[in-house]
Tab-separated table of C-alpha atoms in Angstrom:
chain	number	residue	atom	x	y	z
P	1	MET	CA	30.132	-0.807	-2.428
P	2	LEU	CA	26.734	-0.773	-4.054
P	3	LEU	CA	27.741	-3.616	-6.355
P	4	PHE	CA	28.714	-5.791	-3.440
P	5	THR	CA	25.600	-5.170	-1.402
P	6	SER	CA	23.416	-5.953	-4.381
P	7	CYS	CA	25.011	-9.335	-4.823
P	8	GLN	CA	22.615	-12.172	-4.019
P	9	PHE	CA	24.196	-15.576	-3.656
P	10	HIS	CA	21.233	-17.873	-4.052
P	11	SER	CA	20.364	-20.092	-6.934
P	12	SER	CA	17.063	-19.495	-8.721
P	13	ASP	CA	16.534	-23.238	-9.107
P	14	ASP	CA	16.318	-23.617	-5.363
P	15	LEU	CA	12.849	-22.162	-5.070
P	16	ILE	CA	11.253	-23.989	-7.953
P	17	LEU	CA	12.323	-27.364	-6.604
P	18	GLU	CA	11.750	-28.319	-2.999
P	19	ASN	CA	14.725	-26.908	-1.216
P	20	ASN	CA	16.301	-26.369	2.112
P	21	TYR	CA	14.861	-22.886	2.669
P	22	THR	CA	12.701	-22.683	5.757
P	23	LYS	CA	8.969	-22.040	5.319
P	24	GLU	CA	9.455	-18.607	6.871
P	25	LYS	CA	12.157	-17.671	4.385
P	26	LYS	CA	10.057	-18.774	1.421
P	27	GLY	CA	7.154	-16.833	2.927
P	28	LYS	CA	9.217	-13.668	3.151
P	29	ILE	CA	10.168	-13.930	-0.537
P	30	LEU	CA	6.498	-14.477	-1.465
P	31	VAL	CA	5.386	-11.504	0.652
P	32	ALA	CA	7.681	-9.365	-1.488
P	33	ALA	CA	6.754	-11.016	-4.800
P	34	TYR	CA	2.982	-10.735	-4.242
P	35	ALA	CA	3.484	-7.138	-3.082
P	36	CYS	CA	1.671	-7.700	0.238
P	37	ALA	CA	3.921	-5.041	1.692
P	38	SER	CA	2.757	-2.365	-0.698
P	39	CYS	CA	-0.490	-2.199	1.329
P	40	HIS	CA	0.514	-3.670	4.698
P	41	GLU	CA	3.347	-2.752	7.018
P	42	ILE	CA	5.373	-5.992	7.311
P	43	LYS	CA	8.656	-6.315	9.125
P	44	ASP	CA	11.789	-6.258	6.940
P	45	VAL	CA	9.774	-6.096	3.713
P	46	SER	CA	8.026	-2.686	3.630
P	47	ASP	CA	10.246	0.266	2.854
P	48	ASN	CA	7.400	2.597	2.181
P	49	PRO	CA	4.367	1.097	3.953
P	50	GLY	CA	1.243	2.152	2.147
P	51	MET	CA	-1.113	1.870	5.133
P	52	ILE	CA	-3.796	0.775	2.707
P	53	GLY	CA	-4.401	-2.361	4.771
P	54	PRO	CA	-3.824	-2.620	8.530
P	55	PRO	CA	-0.243	-2.908	9.785
P	56	LEU	CA	0.725	-6.562	10.304
P	57	ARG	CA	3.434	-5.983	12.883
P	58	ASP	CA	3.130	-8.151	15.989
P	59	TRP	CA	0.760	-10.299	13.959
P	60	LYS	CA	1.005	-13.409	16.159
P	61	ARG	CA	-0.566	-11.490	19.026
P	62	ARG	CA	-3.546	-10.294	16.966
P	63	LYS	CA	-6.812	-11.892	17.936
P	64	TYR	CA	-8.927	-11.487	14.800
P	65	ILE	CA	-8.546	-11.678	11.047
P	66	ALA	CA	-10.764	-9.376	8.975
P	67	GLY	CA	-12.494	-8.296	12.168
P	68	LYS	CA	-14.306	-11.588	12.692
P	69	LEU	CA	-12.266	-14.791	12.209
P	70	ASN	CA	-10.048	-16.124	14.964
P	71	ASN	CA	-6.428	-15.559	14.144
P	72	ASN	CA	-5.092	-19.062	13.605
P	73	LYS	CA	-3.071	-20.628	10.836
P	74	LYS	CA	-6.013	-22.344	9.147
P	75	ASN	CA	-8.092	-19.157	8.948
P	76	LEU	CA	-5.140	-17.034	7.875
P	77	VAL	CA	-4.353	-19.389	4.988
P	78	GLN	CA	-8.005	-19.246	3.875
P	79	TRP	CA	-8.047	-15.455	4.182
P	80	ILE	CA	-4.867	-15.019	2.122
P	81	MET	CA	-6.312	-17.281	-0.587
P	82	HIS	CA	-9.938	-16.118	-0.653
P	83	PRO	CA	-10.485	-12.737	1.035
P	84	GLN	CA	-13.329	-11.799	-1.316
P	85	GLN	CA	-15.299	-14.916	-0.363
P	86	LEU	CA	-14.798	-14.505	3.363
P	87	ARG	CA	-15.577	-10.789	3.382
P	88	PRO	CA	-17.443	-9.599	0.288
P	89	GLU	CA	-16.661	-5.925	-0.409
P	90	THR	CA	-13.281	-6.135	1.308
P	91	ALA	CA	-10.542	-4.045	-0.245
P	92	MET	CA	-8.181	-7.030	-0.105
P	93	PRO	CA	-8.032	-8.684	-3.529
P	94	ASP	CA	-7.874	-12.399	-4.383
P	95	LEU	CA	-4.397	-12.711	-5.847
P	96	GLY	CA	-4.590	-16.370	-6.818
P	97	VAL	CA	-2.171	-17.458	-4.073
P	98	LEU	CA	-1.667	-21.248	-3.911
P	99	GLU	CA	-2.395	-23.060	-0.644
P	100	LYS	CA	1.258	-24.010	-0.234
P	101	GLU	CA	2.266	-20.394	-0.805
P	102	ALA	CA	-0.360	-19.128	1.634
P	103	GLU	CA	1.033	-21.495	4.283
P	104	GLU	CA	4.517	-20.126	3.706
P	105	ILE	CA	3.298	-16.528	3.848
P	106	SER	CA	1.442	-17.223	7.101
P	107	ALA	CA	4.560	-18.880	8.522
P	108	TYR	CA	6.471	-15.658	7.873
P	109	LEU	CA	3.714	-13.469	9.331
P	110	TYR	CA	3.593	-15.506	12.546
P	111	SER	CA	7.381	-15.470	12.809
P	112	GLN	CA	7.871	-11.705	12.505
J	1	MET	CA	55.069	15.835	-2.670
J	2	LYS	CA	52.536	14.164	-0.460
J	3	LYS	CA	49.665	15.402	-2.609
J	4	LYS	CA	51.120	13.697	-5.707
J	5	ILE	CA	51.198	10.263	-4.024
J	6	ASP	CA	47.598	10.659	-2.904
J	7	LEU	CA	46.464	11.383	-6.446
J	8	LYS	CA	48.375	8.407	-7.791
J	9	THR	CA	46.826	6.060	-5.206
J	10	LEU	CA	43.434	7.454	-5.970
J	11	PHE	CA	43.894	6.843	-9.679
J	12	ILE	CA	45.005	3.222	-9.122
J	13	LEU	CA	42.055	2.582	-6.799
J	14	LEU	CA	39.637	4.038	-9.331
J	15	THR	CA	41.064	1.876	-12.099
J	16	PHE	CA	40.602	-1.205	-9.947
J	17	ALA	CA	37.057	-0.176	-9.116
J	18	VAL	CA	36.165	0.212	-12.796
J	19	ILE	CA	37.783	-3.128	-13.702
J	20	GLY	CA	36.070	-4.754	-10.708
J	21	GLY	CA	32.749	-3.338	-11.860
J	22	PHE	CA	33.163	-4.835	-15.327
J	23	VAL	CA	34.240	-8.200	-13.920
J	24	PHE	CA	31.190	-8.161	-11.638
J	25	ALA	CA	28.812	-7.260	-14.464
J	26	PHE	CA	30.164	-9.845	-16.895
J	27	SER	CA	30.676	-12.671	-14.410
J	28	GLY	CA	26.938	-13.346	-14.091
J	29	ILE	CA	27.219	-13.498	-10.327
J	30	TYR	CA	24.533	-10.848	-9.892
J	31	ASP	CA	21.116	-12.535	-9.680
J	32	ILE	CA	18.695	-10.510	-11.784
J	33	ALA	CA	15.673	-12.730	-10.895
J	34	ALA	CA	12.610	-10.555	-10.312
J	35	ARG	CA	11.278	-13.065	-7.816
J	36	PHE	CA	13.831	-12.164	-5.153
J	37	PRO	CA	13.575	-8.681	-3.691
J	38	HIS	CA	16.492	-6.275	-3.960
J	39	GLN	CA	18.604	-5.905	-0.880
J	40	LYS	CA	17.311	-3.211	1.405
J	41	GLN	CA	20.095	-0.679	0.673
J	42	VAL	CA	19.534	-1.054	-3.065
J	43	ARG	CA	15.769	-0.682	-2.665
J	44	LEU	CA	16.133	2.461	-0.629
J	45	LEU	CA	18.594	3.977	-3.099
J	46	LEU	CA	16.301	3.204	-6.052
J	47	LEU	CA	13.257	4.629	-4.248
J	48	ALA	CA	15.141	7.811	-3.372
J	49	THR	CA	16.397	8.183	-6.949
J	50	LYS	CA	12.877	7.800	-8.312
J	51	ARG	CA	11.378	10.258	-5.862
J	52	ARG	CA	13.954	12.979	-6.428
J	53	SER	CA	13.915	12.499	-10.185
J	54	VAL	CA	10.124	12.744	-10.500
J	55	GLU	CA	9.921	15.709	-8.119
J	56	PHE	CA	12.579	17.549	-10.088
J	57	GLN	CA	11.413	16.684	-13.608
J	58	ALA	CA	7.774	17.531	-12.883
J	59	ARG	CA	8.473	20.766	-11.026
J	60	ASN	CA	7.083	23.128	-13.685
J	61	LEU	CA	4.013	21.195	-14.781
J	62	LYS	CA	0.755	23.183	-14.450
J	63	VAL	CA	-2.272	21.194	-13.335
J	64	PRO	CA	-5.779	22.156	-14.545
J	65	GLU	CA	-8.988	21.608	-12.528
J	66	LEU	CA	-9.405	17.839	-12.348
J	67	ASN	CA	-12.373	17.290	-10.019
J	68	THR	CA	-14.974	17.219	-12.786
J	69	GLU	CA	-17.409	14.475	-13.658
J	70	GLU	CA	-16.376	14.475	-17.307
J	71	LEU	CA	-12.659	13.939	-16.660
J	72	ILE	CA	-13.146	11.385	-13.882
J	73	LYS	CA	-15.642	9.350	-15.890
J	74	ARG	CA	-13.388	9.274	-18.940
J	75	GLY	CA	-10.423	8.558	-16.656
J	76	LEU	CA	-12.109	5.453	-15.257
J	77	ILE	CA	-12.562	4.025	-18.756
J	78	LEU	CA	-8.900	4.684	-19.547
J	79	TYR	CA	-7.855	3.290	-16.162
J	80	GLN	CA	-9.708	0.046	-16.802
J	81	MET	CA	-8.009	-0.355	-20.160
J	82	ASN	CA	-4.483	0.720	-19.315
J	83	CYS	CA	-3.746	0.584	-15.574
J	84	LEU	CA	-5.871	-2.123	-13.963
J	85	ALA	CA	-3.768	-5.017	-15.258
J	86	CYS	CA	-0.732	-3.998	-13.228
J	87	HIS	CA	-2.031	-1.736	-10.447
J	88	GLY	CA	-5.381	-3.307	-9.576
J	89	ALA	CA	-8.201	-1.135	-8.234
J	90	PRO	CA	-10.061	-0.884	-4.906
J	91	GLY	CA	-10.953	-4.508	-4.095
J	92	ILE	CA	-9.930	-5.712	-7.562
J	93	ARG	CA	-6.847	-7.808	-8.158
J	94	LYS	CA	-4.253	-6.929	-10.705
J	95	SER	CA	-4.028	-9.381	-13.574
J	96	ARG	CA	-1.319	-12.035	-13.780
J	97	ILE	CA	0.801	-9.487	-15.662
J	98	GLY	CA	1.133	-7.299	-12.583
J	99	ILE	CA	1.980	-10.084	-10.131
J	100	GLY	CA	5.616	-11.030	-9.694
J	101	LEU	CA	6.906	-7.825	-11.246
J	102	ASN	CA	9.892	-6.257	-9.554
J	103	PRO	CA	9.549	-3.468	-8.574
J	104	ASN	CA	5.906	-4.216	-7.674
J	105	PRO	CA	3.503	-1.877	-9.451
J	106	PRO	CA	2.193	0.029	-6.421
J	107	PRO	CA	-1.518	0.245	-5.596
J	108	LEU	CA	-2.654	3.727	-6.636
J	109	GLU	CA	-5.266	4.338	-3.934
J	110	LYS	CA	-2.828	6.517	-2.040
J	111	ALA	CA	-0.862	7.891	-4.987
J	112	VAL	CA	-2.182	11.395	-4.375
J	113	VAL	CA	-1.054	11.247	-0.741
J	114	GLN	CA	2.444	10.165	-1.685
J	115	TRP	CA	2.915	12.365	-4.754
J	116	LYS	CA	1.809	15.778	-5.965
J	117	THR	CA	-0.795	15.742	-8.745
J	118	ARG	CA	1.684	17.121	-11.287
J	119	GLU	CA	4.113	14.310	-10.399
J	120	ILE	CA	1.430	11.669	-10.998
J	121	ALA	CA	0.674	13.241	-14.385
J	122	TRP	CA	4.392	13.281	-15.203
J	123	MET	CA	4.815	9.582	-14.375
J	124	ILE	CA	1.781	8.610	-16.479
J	125	SER	CA	3.054	10.640	-19.389
J	126	ASN	CA	6.746	9.716	-19.247
J	127	GLY	CA	6.828	6.289	-17.637
J	128	ILE	CA	9.639	5.067	-15.384
J	129	LYS	CA	12.784	3.412	-16.714
J	130	MET	CA	13.517	-0.162	-15.598
J	131	ALA	CA	10.308	-0.241	-13.576
J	132	GLY	CA	7.833	-1.624	-16.101
J	133	MET	CA	5.898	1.656	-16.145
J	134	PRO	CA	5.157	2.567	-19.782
J	135	ALA	CA	5.025	6.132	-21.091
J	136	PHE	CA	1.437	6.989	-22.006
J	137	GLY	CA	2.592	10.297	-23.493
J	138	ILE	CA	2.839	8.534	-26.838
J	139	GLY	CA	-0.047	6.939	-28.689
J	140	LYS	CA	-3.727	7.808	-28.461
J	141	GLU	CA	-3.829	8.016	-24.657
J	142	SER	CA	-1.517	11.025	-24.857
J	143	GLN	CA	-4.546	13.182	-25.711
J	144	GLU	CA	-6.241	12.227	-22.453
J	145	LEU	CA	-3.533	12.247	-19.819
J	146	TRP	CA	-5.428	14.684	-17.588
J	147	ALA	CA	-8.447	12.399	-17.527
J	148	LEU	CA	-6.260	9.516	-16.374
J	149	THR	CA	-4.616	11.737	-13.779
J	150	ALA	CA	-8.028	12.963	-12.613
J	151	PHE	CA	-9.175	9.408	-12.001
J	152	VAL	CA	-6.009	8.365	-10.166
J	153	VAL	CA	-6.428	11.402	-7.894
J	154	ARG	CA	-10.109	10.616	-7.324
J	155	MET	CA	-9.296	6.969	-6.542
J	156	ASN	CA	-8.019	8.068	-3.149
J	157	THR	CA	-11.612	8.316	-1.943
J	158	ILE	CA	-13.276	5.475	-3.854
J	159	SER	CA	-14.189	2.385	-1.817
J	160	PRO	CA	-14.427	-1.088	-3.392
J	161	SER	CA	-18.236	-0.887	-3.546
J	162	GLU	CA	-18.181	2.644	-4.998
J	163	TYR	CA	-15.780	1.426	-7.662
J	164	GLN	CA	-18.271	-1.294	-8.597
J	165	GLN	CA	-21.061	1.288	-8.730
J	166	MET	CA	-19.013	3.454	-11.070
J	167	ILE	CA	-18.395	0.504	-13.377
J	168	ALA	CA	-22.131	-0.315	-13.292
J	169	SER	CA	-22.907	3.298	-14.116
J	170	LEU	CA	-20.665	3.198	-17.198
J	171	ARG	CA	-22.640	0.168	-18.361
J	172	GLY	CA	-25.842	2.125	-17.792
J	173	GLU	CA	-26.968	-0.207	-14.990
J	174	GLN	CA	-26.803	2.345	-12.215
J	175	LYS	CA	-27.697	6.002	-11.758
J	176	ASP	CA	-26.789	8.566	-9.086
J	177	VAL	CA	-23.120	7.786	-8.839
J	178	GLN	CA	-21.017	10.439	-7.214
J	179	TRP	CA	-18.181	11.083	-9.637
J	180	GLN	CA	-16.638	14.111	-8.016
J	181	SER	CA	-14.926	13.828	-4.655
J	182	SER	CA	-16.726	15.403	-1.713
J	183	SER	CA	-15.841	16.899	1.660
J	184	ASN	CA	-16.131	13.586	3.576
J	185	GLY	CA	-17.011	15.334	6.812
J	186	TRP	CA	-13.715	17.006	7.718
J	187	GLY	CA	-15.676	20.148	8.570
J	188	ARG	CA	-17.625	18.279	11.242
J	189	LEU	CA	-14.443	17.859	13.283
J	190	LYS	CA	-13.894	21.595	13.717
J	191	ALA	CA	-16.153	21.939	16.738
J	192	ALA	CA	-15.108	18.637	18.352
J	193	ASN	CA	-12.913	18.385	21.436
J	194	LYS	CA	-9.689	16.462	21.020
J	195	GLU	CA	-8.776	16.253	24.706
J	196	LYS	CA	-12.215	14.908	25.524
J	197	GLY	CA	-11.778	12.366	22.727
J	198	LYS	CA	-8.567	11.110	24.320
J	199	LYS	CA	-10.338	10.652	27.673
J	200	LEU	CA	-13.263	8.863	25.981
J	201	LEU	CA	-10.889	6.367	24.354
J	202	THR	CA	-9.857	5.299	27.860
J	203	TYR	CA	-13.366	5.640	29.329
J	204	TYR	CA	-14.931	3.342	26.723
J	205	GLY	CA	-12.031	0.892	27.029
J	206	CYS	CA	-10.951	1.193	23.362
J	207	THR	CA	-7.334	0.586	24.420
J	208	SER	CA	-8.222	-2.783	25.929
J	209	CYS	CA	-8.516	-4.049	22.340
J	210	HIS	CA	-6.579	-1.496	20.253
J	211	THR	CA	-3.013	-0.320	20.758
J	212	ILE	CA	-2.791	3.477	20.672
J	213	SER	CA	0.770	4.325	21.637
J	214	SER	CA	-0.048	7.862	22.826
J	215	ILE	CA	-2.460	6.454	25.428
J	216	PRO	CA	-1.144	4.171	28.196
J	217	GLY	CA	-2.768	0.737	28.015
J	218	PRO	CA	-2.109	-2.979	27.723
J	219	GLN	CA	-0.778	-2.706	24.101
J	220	ALA	CA	-3.591	-5.092	23.167
J	221	GLN	CA	-3.809	-6.727	19.748
J	222	VAL	CA	-7.463	-7.784	19.735
J	223	GLY	CA	-8.316	-5.197	17.094
J	224	PRO	CA	-5.823	-3.552	14.751
J	225	PRO	CA	-3.447	-0.936	16.162
J	226	LEU	CA	-4.754	2.631	15.779
J	227	ASP	CA	-1.403	4.406	15.756
J	228	ALA	CA	-0.987	6.861	12.908
J	229	TRP	CA	-4.686	6.380	12.196
J	230	LYS	CA	-4.875	9.370	9.864
J	231	HIS	CA	-2.538	7.581	7.443
J	232	ARG	CA	-4.747	4.488	7.216
J	233	HIS	CA	-6.648	4.209	3.958
J	234	TYR	CA	-9.561	1.899	4.803
J	235	LEU	CA	-11.845	1.439	7.738
J	236	ALA	CA	-13.322	-1.973	8.597
J	237	GLY	CA	-11.533	-3.221	5.483
J	238	LYS	CA	-14.018	-1.697	3.068
J	239	LEU	CA	-14.902	1.962	3.723
J	240	ILE	CA	-12.639	4.902	2.993
J	241	ASN	CA	-11.181	6.269	6.215
J	242	THR	CA	-13.038	9.598	6.456
J	243	PRO	CA	-14.575	11.388	9.472
J	244	ASP	CA	-18.102	10.627	8.189
J	245	ASN	CA	-17.364	6.908	7.947
J	246	LEU	CA	-15.368	6.720	11.167
J	247	VAL	CA	-18.181	8.325	13.189
J	248	LYS	CA	-20.680	5.899	11.666
J	249	TRP	CA	-18.382	2.962	12.463
J	250	ILE	CA	-17.771	4.014	16.083
J	251	MET	CA	-21.500	4.562	16.698
J	252	ASP	CA	-22.828	1.436	14.996
J	253	PRO	CA	-20.152	-1.024	13.816
J	254	GLU	CA	-22.671	-3.773	13.059
J	255	SER	CA	-24.422	-1.607	10.444
J	256	VAL	CA	-21.123	-1.149	8.615
J	257	GLN	CA	-19.720	-4.658	8.918
J	258	PRO	CA	-22.177	-7.358	10.035
J	259	GLY	CA	-20.518	-9.967	12.227
J	260	THR	CA	-17.634	-7.738	13.264
J	261	ALA	CA	-15.890	-8.318	16.592
J	262	MET	CA	-16.127	-4.584	17.327
J	263	PRO	CA	-18.930	-3.997	19.843
J	264	ASP	CA	-21.615	-1.301	19.815
J	265	LEU	CA	-20.815	0.777	22.906
J	266	LYS	CA	-23.746	3.224	22.540
J	267	ILE	CA	-21.404	6.124	21.867
J	268	SER	CA	-23.187	9.374	20.999
J	269	GLU	CA	-22.472	11.317	17.825
J	270	GLU	CA	-20.829	14.136	19.768
J	271	GLU	CA	-18.542	11.689	21.569
J	272	ALA	CA	-17.714	9.854	18.329
J	273	LEU	CA	-16.689	13.174	16.755
J	274	ASP	CA	-14.413	13.926	19.746
J	275	ILE	CA	-12.812	10.479	19.435
J	276	ALA	CA	-12.407	10.920	15.675
J	277	LYS	CA	-10.728	14.284	16.167
J	278	TYR	CA	-8.200	12.710	18.536
J	279	LEU	CA	-7.507	9.709	16.284
J	280	TYR	CA	-6.982	11.911	13.232
J	281	ASP	CA	-4.835	14.278	15.285
J	282	PHE	CA	-6.883	16.967	13.548
């Protein structure tokens, strides 16, 4: 049973090349790979939400990012890429996320 | 008679399962790519296995006094050399080595909340199989495992700016760094009134921006939700979530985080303590 549930029928090449995954789906994979969910509660990714950062559930309804920026796609992408510039002293680290990746991550956050 | 048939069927089924397992393993159909997360059932099983194993294996470990300046200071040096690359630190990114690992090396800020101190020491010393966590119980670090443990425990109450101060202090650029952990103001909540705090949260209109599920309101998402507040690690994204800091933040948010959307509502210290007591469910 375990063996069958752990089976993942996707090809690794798909993600390196441009593929037919939706932005949201790529974003969800990146959220897991960058370990966003080890600090933030994020739907379908966190098993053991750390509550180190604020919970991101219902994110599309949230008004502010980092307590001061309007919550829109442009600001969220900037925040994911450069939190330390936008809010010096913030606990959120710069992880070196690419702009394209940040757009995909934000697409997933707005979709959840 | 019937029992015999059941055993035979069982045996045949088991044989098929074993053969099936081998075929599965050797076929290459399983995608071992670290980039894709495990399926949820697998993740939960692995997490449960780890938790039970560490709890059981570490059950007899005796922990010495760890809240001393000497151990914590030494622990920070060891942490910088051995842990930072994969786990990061308050406000500091992990290096490229720690990104894209599966399982993700967890942030250690809340390690002491999630594990007992002896379990943390056990994991540092023994490592974790198939998880990328090395065993520091061999090599020269093995002499200083309690210092490392002491720092990981202390990290629970170190903010990003305090971490920077500690680093500066090691370089001799800063004095008066508080190495040991302190009370953080939990005692101040004793005399506060929780019920009054609940009423004040409505009176000051906190729920018109924050969702607090135990208080009826518009389920607003202007500020972050405050449910399960006592489990949250940071406040305003940069201070450790302690009663001292929370009271300061409620009374004068601008002094903590210039430019914040959170308004100054002229809340008195007594009222802020009542509100804090309710939010922490103290």
